[in-house]
Amino acid sequence: MKKSIIILMMSLLSVIGNAQAGNSAATKYPFVFVHGIFGFDDIWGIDYFYGIPQALREEGGRVYLAQVSPANSTEFRGEQLRTYIQAVLLDSGAEKVNIIGHSHGGPTARYVASVSPELVASVTSVGGVNWGSRFADVMRGLVEEDSVTEDLIRQGLNALAHVITGLSEGEVLPEDSLAMTESLTTPGSIAFNSQYPEGMPSSYCGDGEKVAGNGVHYYSWSGAQPFTHLVDPLDYALQLTSLVFDEKNDGLVSSCSSHLGKVIKDDYYMNHLDEVNQAFGLTSWFETDPVTLYRQHANRLKQAGL
């Protein structure tokens, strides 16, 4: 008799567990992921947001990967994203989307939310260049404006961006690496913020409004540890780039610059690429798995009715 009761209870728990599984990311509105500079949707089946779209889909999330220029100004990429979102709404039948942007994808998402808030339920900035990047400042300062060197670098970076889009089997998109760099400098970011201020803190390193005047919800998080894994070769490069900063940073963006809306956390033990689970999931063993952070955030948006 006792054995039968135990089996019955286990069966009921199994049914309940199955009923609850697979829907933690089933938000009201679909997700649109936006990559940063020299990013892509996927190359040879490898996602820029490594393993993250699949994880959310397994939990009931509807996930789209935006196609925007790997190297162009924030406004230019923003218009591309706005067009892409309009197509997503037609495909999904949804009224709005939840945008998650990494690095330059953060301000790109903010642009759409500012000019077309009726399309956007939430913007989440991950390692976003919201107040500029000291690294971009240094790179811009090293090359004389309107010089032959500047033109050669621009052509080379534009060519790299075209290769990336070609490998990801996407259409060839307009590239302007000089405009991209200008957008990511501190002066360029401050100018952008003056035109599109929604969600931004009133002071450097502060918190912005969780729900801005345009009705859009804003969230952000970032890492603050450039070197996290001995086997990841990209960590060594980020350790070098971090040397231009005099404050905590993820190798390319300072923690304070990443702030937008509700700051979930700005000092995860992650670098700029760990934030999207790259390279190939080689992230710190002593920090929460990045994929888990996205699952948790998807559920956060679900609980908020988004």
Coordinates of C-alpha atoms in Angstrom, one line a residue:
M1 CA 0.0 0.0 0.0
K2 CA 2.8 2.4 1.0
K3 CA 4.7 1.5 -2.1
S4 CA 1.6 2.3 -4.3
I5 CA 1.2 5.7 -2.6
I6 CA 4.8 6.5 -3.2
I7 CA 4.6 5.6 -6.8
L8 CA 1.4 7.6 -7.2
M9 CA 3.1 10.7 -5.6
M10 CA 6.1 10.3 -7.8
S11 CA 3.9 10.1 -10.9
L12 CA 2.0 13.2 -9.9
L13 CA 5.3 15.1 -9.3
S14 CA 6.5 14.0 -12.7
V15 CA 3.3 15.2 -14.4
I16 CA 3.5 18.6 -12.5
G17 CA 7.2 18.9 -13.4
N18 CA 6.6 18.2 -17.1
A19 CA 3.7 20.7 -17.1
Q20 CA 5.9 23.4 -15.7
A21 CA 9.1 22.6 -17.7
G22 CA 9.8 24.3 -20.9
N23 CA 7.9 27.6 -20.4
S24 CA 10.0 29.7 -18.1
A25 CA 11.1 31.8 -21.1
A26 CA 7.6 32.0 -22.7
T27 CA 7.3 35.7 -22.6
K28 CA 4.3 37.6 -23.9
Y29 CA 6.5 39.3 -26.6
P30 CA 9.3 37.6 -28.7
F31 CA 13.0 38.2 -28.2
V32 CA 15.1 40.0 -30.7
F33 CA 18.9 39.6 -30.1
V34 CA 21.2 42.3 -31.5
H35 CA 25.0 41.7 -31.8
G36 CA 27.8 44.2 -31.2
I37 CA 30.6 45.3 -33.6
F38 CA 31.8 42.8 -36.1
G39 CA 29.0 40.5 -34.9
F40 CA 26.8 38.1 -36.8
D41 CA 23.7 36.0 -36.3
D42 CA 25.5 32.7 -36.8
I43 CA 28.5 31.4 -38.8
W44 CA 28.5 27.7 -39.8
G45 CA 25.9 27.0 -37.2
I46 CA 27.7 28.9 -34.4
D47 CA 25.8 31.7 -32.8
Y48 CA 27.2 35.0 -31.7
F49 CA 25.1 34.5 -28.6
Y50 CA 26.6 31.1 -28.1
G51 CA 23.9 28.5 -27.1
I52 CA 21.6 31.2 -25.7
P53 CA 18.9 31.3 -28.4
Q54 CA 18.5 27.5 -28.2
A55 CA 18.3 27.6 -24.4
L56 CA 15.5 30.1 -24.5
R57 CA 13.6 28.3 -27.2
E58 CA 13.8 25.1 -25.1
E59 CA 12.0 27.1 -22.4
G60 CA 9.3 28.3 -24.7
G61 CA 10.9 31.6 -25.8
R62 CA 10.4 32.9 -29.4
V63 CA 13.8 34.1 -30.4
Y64 CA 14.9 36.1 -33.5
L65 CA 18.5 37.1 -34.4
A66 CA 18.6 40.6 -35.9
Q67 CA 20.5 41.2 -39.1
V68 CA 22.3 44.6 -38.8
S69 CA 25.6 45.9 -40.2
P70 CA 28.6 44.6 -38.2
A71 CA 30.3 48.0 -38.5
N72 CA 28.3 51.2 -38.8
S73 CA 26.9 54.1 -36.8
T74 CA 24.4 53.5 -34.0
E75 CA 21.6 55.4 -35.9
F76 CA 22.3 53.4 -39.1
R77 CA 22.2 50.1 -37.3
G78 CA 19.1 51.3 -35.4
E79 CA 17.2 51.9 -38.6
Q80 CA 18.1 48.5 -39.9
L81 CA 16.9 47.0 -36.6
R82 CA 13.7 48.9 -36.7
T83 CA 13.0 47.5 -40.2
Y84 CA 13.9 44.0 -38.9
I85 CA 11.5 44.3 -35.9
Q86 CA 8.7 45.3 -38.2
A87 CA 9.2 42.1 -40.1
V88 CA 9.4 40.1 -36.8
L89 CA 6.0 41.5 -35.7
L90 CA 4.5 40.4 -39.0
D91 CA 5.9 37.0 -38.7
S92 CA 5.1 36.4 -35.0
G93 CA 1.8 38.3 -34.8
A94 CA 3.1 40.0 -31.7
E95 CA 2.5 43.7 -31.0
K96 CA 5.9 44.4 -29.5
V97 CA 9.3 42.8 -28.9
N98 CA 11.8 42.4 -26.1
I99 CA 15.2 43.5 -27.4
I100 CA 18.5 42.2 -25.9
G101 CA 21.6 43.9 -27.3
H102 CA 25.2 43.2 -26.5
S103 CA 27.9 45.9 -26.7
H104 CA 27.0 48.2 -29.6
G105 CA 23.7 46.3 -29.7
G106 CA 22.7 48.1 -26.5
P107 CA 22.6 51.7 -28.0
T108 CA 21.3 50.2 -31.3
A109 CA 18.3 48.8 -29.4
R110 CA 17.9 52.0 -27.5
Y111 CA 17.6 53.9 -30.7
V112 CA 14.6 51.9 -31.8
A113 CA 12.9 52.2 -28.4
S114 CA 13.3 55.9 -28.6
V115 CA 12.0 56.6 -32.1
S116 CA 9.4 53.8 -32.2
P117 CA 8.5 52.9 -28.6
E118 CA 5.2 51.3 -29.9
L119 CA 7.3 48.5 -31.2
V120 CA 9.3 47.7 -28.1
A121 CA 8.3 46.3 -24.7
S122 CA 11.7 46.2 -23.2
V123 CA 15.4 46.8 -23.9
T124 CA 18.1 44.9 -22.1
S125 CA 21.7 46.1 -22.6
V126 CA 24.4 43.5 -21.9
G127 CA 27.9 45.0 -21.7
G128 CA 26.4 48.0 -23.6
V129 CA 28.4 50.9 -24.7
N130 CA 26.0 53.4 -23.2
W131 CA 28.4 56.1 -22.1
G132 CA 31.2 55.4 -24.6
S133 CA 34.2 53.2 -24.4
R134 CA 37.7 54.3 -23.3
F135 CA 39.1 51.8 -25.8
A136 CA 37.2 53.5 -28.7
D137 CA 38.5 56.9 -27.4
V138 CA 42.1 55.6 -27.6
M139 CA 41.7 54.0 -31.0
R140 CA 40.1 57.2 -32.4
G141 CA 42.9 59.3 -30.9
L142 CA 45.7 57.2 -32.3
V143 CA 44.8 57.9 -36.0
E144 CA 44.9 61.3 -37.5
E145 CA 41.5 62.4 -39.0
D146 CA 41.3 62.5 -42.8
S147 CA 44.7 60.9 -43.1
V148 CA 45.8 58.1 -45.5
T149 CA 46.2 55.8 -42.5
E150 CA 42.7 56.4 -41.4
D151 CA 41.4 55.6 -44.9
L152 CA 43.4 52.4 -45.1
I153 CA 42.2 51.2 -41.7
R154 CA 38.6 52.1 -42.6
Q155 CA 38.8 50.1 -45.8
G156 CA 40.4 47.1 -44.0
L157 CA 37.7 47.1 -41.3
N158 CA 34.9 47.5 -43.8
A159 CA 36.3 44.5 -45.8
L160 CA 36.4 42.4 -42.6
A161 CA 32.8 43.3 -41.9
H162 CA 31.8 42.2 -45.4
V163 CA 33.6 38.9 -44.8
I164 CA 31.7 38.3 -41.6
T165 CA 28.4 38.9 -43.3
G166 CA 29.4 36.6 -46.1
L167 CA 30.4 33.8 -43.7
S168 CA 27.1 34.2 -41.9
E169 CA 25.3 33.7 -45.2
G170 CA 23.5 37.1 -44.8
E171 CA 23.1 39.8 -47.3
V172 CA 25.9 42.2 -47.9
L173 CA 25.2 45.2 -45.6
P174 CA 26.5 48.7 -45.8
E175 CA 29.6 49.2 -43.6
D176 CA 31.3 52.3 -42.2
S177 CA 33.8 51.4 -39.6
L178 CA 34.8 55.0 -39.1
A179 CA 31.2 56.0 -38.2
M180 CA 31.1 52.9 -35.9
T181 CA 34.1 54.1 -34.0
E182 CA 32.8 57.6 -33.7
S183 CA 29.5 56.3 -32.3
L184 CA 31.4 54.3 -29.6
T185 CA 33.6 57.1 -28.3
T186 CA 32.7 59.0 -25.2
P187 CA 31.8 62.2 -27.1
G188 CA 29.9 60.3 -29.7
S189 CA 27.9 58.4 -27.0
I190 CA 27.1 61.5 -25.0
A191 CA 25.8 63.2 -28.2
F192 CA 23.7 60.2 -28.9
N193 CA 22.4 60.2 -25.3
S194 CA 21.3 63.8 -25.6
Q195 CA 19.0 62.8 -28.5
Y196 CA 17.9 59.4 -27.2
P197 CA 18.0 59.7 -23.4
E198 CA 15.3 57.1 -22.4
G199 CA 16.6 54.7 -19.8
M200 CA 19.9 56.5 -19.3
P201 CA 21.1 57.5 -15.8
S202 CA 21.3 61.2 -15.1
S203 CA 24.9 60.8 -14.1
Y204 CA 27.8 58.5 -14.9
C205 CA 27.5 55.2 -13.0
G206 CA 24.0 55.9 -11.8
D207 CA 20.8 54.0 -12.4
G208 CA 18.2 54.9 -15.0
E209 CA 14.5 54.5 -14.8
K210 CA 13.3 50.9 -15.0
V211 CA 10.2 52.2 -17.0
A212 CA 11.0 55.3 -18.9
G213 CA 8.6 58.0 -20.1
N214 CA 8.1 56.2 -23.4
G215 CA 6.6 53.2 -21.6
V216 CA 9.6 50.9 -22.4
H217 CA 11.2 48.8 -19.6
Y218 CA 15.0 49.1 -19.5
Y219 CA 17.5 46.6 -17.9
S220 CA 21.3 46.1 -18.0
W221 CA 24.1 43.9 -16.7
S222 CA 27.8 43.5 -17.5
G223 CA 31.0 41.8 -16.4
A224 CA 34.0 43.4 -14.7
Q225 CA 36.8 40.8 -15.2
P226 CA 38.8 40.9 -18.5
F227 CA 40.6 37.5 -17.9
T228 CA 38.5 34.6 -16.8
H229 CA 39.7 31.4 -18.5
L230 CA 43.3 30.2 -19.2
V231 CA 42.3 28.2 -22.2
D232 CA 40.4 31.0 -24.0
P233 CA 42.8 32.8 -26.3
L234 CA 40.5 35.8 -26.6
D235 CA 40.9 36.5 -22.9
Y236 CA 44.6 37.4 -23.4
A237 CA 43.6 40.1 -25.9
L238 CA 40.9 41.5 -23.6
Q239 CA 43.5 41.6 -20.7
L240 CA 45.6 43.8 -23.0
T241 CA 42.7 46.1 -24.0
S242 CA 41.7 46.5 -20.4
L243 CA 44.9 48.3 -19.7
V244 CA 43.5 51.5 -21.2
F245 CA 40.9 51.7 -18.4
D246 CA 41.4 53.2 -14.9
E247 CA 38.1 51.7 -13.5
K248 CA 36.5 48.2 -13.4
N249 CA 35.7 46.9 -16.9
D250 CA 35.1 43.8 -19.0
G251 CA 38.0 44.4 -21.3
L252 CA 36.2 46.8 -23.7
V253 CA 33.5 48.6 -21.7
S254 CA 33.6 50.0 -18.2
S255 CA 31.0 48.8 -15.7
C256 CA 29.7 52.3 -15.2
S257 CA 29.3 52.9 -19.0
S258 CA 27.2 49.7 -19.2
H259 CA 24.5 51.1 -16.9
L260 CA 21.0 51.5 -18.3
G261 CA 17.6 51.4 -16.6
K262 CA 17.4 48.8 -13.8
V263 CA 21.0 47.6 -13.3
I264 CA 20.8 43.9 -12.4
K265 CA 24.6 43.7 -11.8
D266 CA 27.6 45.4 -13.2
D267 CA 30.4 43.2 -11.9
Y268 CA 29.9 39.6 -12.9
Y269 CA 33.1 37.7 -13.1
M270 CA 32.9 37.9 -16.9
N271 CA 34.7 39.7 -19.7
H272 CA 33.1 41.3 -22.8
L273 CA 32.8 38.0 -24.7
D274 CA 31.8 35.9 -21.7
E275 CA 28.7 38.0 -21.6
V276 CA 27.5 36.2 -24.8
N277 CA 29.0 32.9 -23.7
Q278 CA 32.0 33.1 -26.0
A279 CA 34.4 31.7 -26.9
F280 CA 32.5 28.5 -27.2
G281 CA 31.3 28.6 -23.6
L282 CA 34.8 28.9 -22.2
T283 CA 33.8 31.1 -19.2
S284 CA 34.8 31.2 -15.6
W285 CA 34.1 28.2 -13.4
F286 CA 33.5 30.4 -10.5
E287 CA 30.6 32.5 -11.9
T288 CA 27.1 31.8 -13.0
D289 CA 26.9 30.3 -16.4
P290 CA 26.0 33.1 -18.9
V291 CA 23.2 31.0 -20.4
T292 CA 21.6 30.8 -17.0
L293 CA 21.6 34.6 -16.7
Y294 CA 19.7 34.8 -19.9
R295 CA 17.2 32.2 -18.7
Q296 CA 16.7 34.1 -15.5
H297 CA 16.2 37.3 -17.3
A298 CA 13.7 35.8 -19.7
N299 CA 11.7 34.6 -16.7
R300 CA 12.1 38.1 -15.1
L301 CA 10.5 39.6 -18.3
K302 CA 7.8 36.9 -18.2
Q303 CA 6.9 37.7 -14.6
A304 CA 6.7 41.4 -15.5
G305 CA 4.1 40.6 -18.2
L306 CA 6.5 41.3 -21.0

